[in-house]
Every structure is written in structure tokens, then in C-alpha cells.
PDB file of C-alpha atoms in Angstrom:
ATOM      1  CA  MET A  27       2.875 -37.360  34.345  1.00 50.00           C
ATOM      2  CA  SER A  28       5.820 -38.196  36.574  1.00 51.00           C
ATOM      3  CA  GLU A  29       8.855 -40.119  35.395  1.00 52.00           C
ATOM      4  CA  GLU A  30       7.792 -43.011  37.656  1.00 52.00           C
ATOM      5  CA  GLY A  31       4.453 -43.247  35.855  1.00 52.00           C
ATOM      6  CA  LEU A  32       6.253 -43.673  32.553  1.00 57.00           C
ATOM      7  CA  THR A  33       7.997 -46.824  33.785  1.00 66.00           C
ATOM      8  CA  LEU A  34       4.993 -48.676  35.238  1.00 73.00           C
ATOM      9  CA  PRO A  35       4.125 -51.852  33.351  1.00 83.00           C
ATOM     10  CA  THR A  36       1.379 -51.495  30.775  1.00 86.00           C
ATOM     11  CA  TYR A  37      -0.345 -54.028  28.560  1.00 89.00           C
ATOM     12  CA  ARG A  38      -1.594 -53.850  24.987  1.00 89.00           C
ATOM     13  CA  TYR A  39      -4.926 -55.568  24.484  1.00 93.00           C
ATOM     14  CA  VAL A  40      -7.675 -56.250  22.000  1.00 94.00           C
ATOM     15  CA  LEU A  41     -11.294 -56.348  23.046  1.00 93.00           C
ATOM     16  CA  ARG A  42     -13.445 -59.028  21.454  1.00 94.00           C
ATOM     17  CA  VAL A  43     -17.212 -59.419  21.587  1.00 93.00           C
ATOM     18  CA  ASP A  44     -18.579 -62.646  20.137  1.00 92.00           C
ATOM     19  CA  GLY A  45     -15.190 -63.331  18.523  1.00 90.00           C
ATOM     20  CA  LYS A  46     -14.948 -60.004  16.680  1.00 94.00           C
ATOM     21  CA  VAL A  47     -12.318 -57.383  17.538  1.00 94.00           C
ATOM     22  CA  VAL A  48     -14.197 -54.224  18.439  1.00 93.00           C
ATOM     23  CA  TYR A  49     -11.488 -52.168  20.144  1.00 90.00           C
ATOM     24  CA  HIS A  50      -7.764 -52.139  20.905  1.00 88.00           C
ATOM     25  CA  SER A  51      -5.792 -50.038  23.353  1.00 88.00           C
ATOM     26  CA  PHE A  52      -3.463 -50.277  26.338  1.00 86.00           C
ATOM     27  CA  THR A  53      -3.888 -50.203  30.112  1.00 88.00           C
ATOM     28  CA  MET A  54      -1.919 -50.508  33.323  1.00 88.00           C
ATOM     29  CA  GLN A  55      -4.599 -52.678  34.971  1.00 90.00           C
ATOM     30  CA  LEU A  56      -5.756 -55.429  32.642  1.00 91.00           C
ATOM     31  CA  ASP A  57      -8.062 -57.119  35.191  1.00 92.00           C
ATOM     32  CA  ALA A  58      -9.786 -53.878  36.148  1.00 93.00           C
ATOM     33  CA  LYS A  59     -10.328 -53.017  32.499  1.00 92.00           C
ATOM     34  CA  LEU A  60     -11.902 -56.435  31.857  1.00 92.00           C
ATOM     35  CA  ARG A  61     -14.317 -55.960  34.789  1.00 93.00           C
ATOM     36  CA  GLN A  62     -15.276 -52.552  33.396  1.00 93.00           C
ATOM     37  CA  TYR A  63     -16.082 -54.009  29.968  1.00 91.00           C
ATOM     38  CA  LYS A  64     -17.839 -57.090  31.419  1.00 92.00           C
ATOM     39  CA  HIS A  65     -20.182 -54.758  33.285  1.00 92.00           C
ATOM     40  CA  ARG A  66     -21.270 -53.258  29.952  1.00 91.00           C
ATOM     41  CA  CYS A  67     -21.216 -56.456  27.878  1.00 90.00           C
ATOM     42  CA  PRO A  68     -20.921 -59.888  29.562  1.00 92.00           C
ATOM     43  CA  ARG A  69     -19.681 -61.587  26.342  1.00 93.00           C
ATOM     44  CA  THR A  70     -16.514 -59.456  26.319  1.00 92.00           C
ATOM     45  CA  VAL A  71     -13.074 -61.066  26.148  1.00 93.00           C
ATOM     46  CA  ILE A  72      -9.754 -59.220  26.487  1.00 93.00           C
ATOM     47  CA  GLU A  73      -6.652 -60.683  24.871  1.00 93.00           C
ATOM     48  CA  GLN A  74      -3.240 -59.376  25.844  1.00 91.00           C
ATOM     49  CA  VAL A  75      -1.080 -58.542  22.826  1.00 90.00           C
ATOM     50  CA  GLY A  76       2.651 -59.001  23.300  1.00 85.00           C
ATOM     51  CA  GLU A  77       4.629 -58.603  26.500  1.00 87.00           C
ATOM     52  CA  ARG A  78       4.389 -56.020  29.258  1.00 85.00           C
ATOM     53  CA  THR A  79       5.973 -52.710  28.354  1.00 83.00           C
ATOM     54  CA  THR A  80       6.127 -49.131  29.671  1.00 79.00           C
ATOM     55  CA  TYR A  81       3.615 -46.326  29.311  1.00 73.00           C
ATOM     56  CA  SER A  82       5.962 -44.211  27.208  1.00 75.00           C
ATOM     57  CA  ASP A  83       6.427 -47.090  24.718  1.00 73.00           C
ATOM     58  CA  GLU A  84       2.656 -47.618  24.591  1.00 69.00           C
ATOM     59  CA  TYR A  85       2.014 -43.940  23.972  1.00 69.00           C
ATOM     60  CA  ARG A  86       4.347 -44.034  20.964  1.00 73.00           C
ATOM     61  CA  TRP A  87       2.624 -47.249  19.746  1.00 66.00           C
ATOM     62  CA  ALA A  88      -0.837 -45.684  19.913  1.00 62.00           C
TER      63      ALA A  88
END
């Protein structure tokens, strides 16, 4: 991955279905990720956790 890719903003999130946390991860495109999950399960809700950060910080977090 290029150095530029390491500095792009990323978001931590939790995925909830019917109020229960079923998954947590990080992504650079929060809206696109929500559409992907909504396609599979319409009751899905994504909650952003914390502030935007960089990919390299997220990789260390995971």
C-alpha cells in the first residue's frame, strides 16, 4: 500500500442488527459499507465509533 493510502481518513464502526452488535471493523467509505450491509440485511445499522483516523492507526487498532 502506498504512503498516501495510509493517510486517507478511515472510520471505526460497529454493525448492529436489531440492536445487537454483530460485527466491528473499520472502513474508508462508511456510506458504501452501510449500503453493502443493507443489501444483505435491511435492519442493519452502522454506528461510527470515535473520530476519523488514518488507515495505519486503524490497522494497529485491529
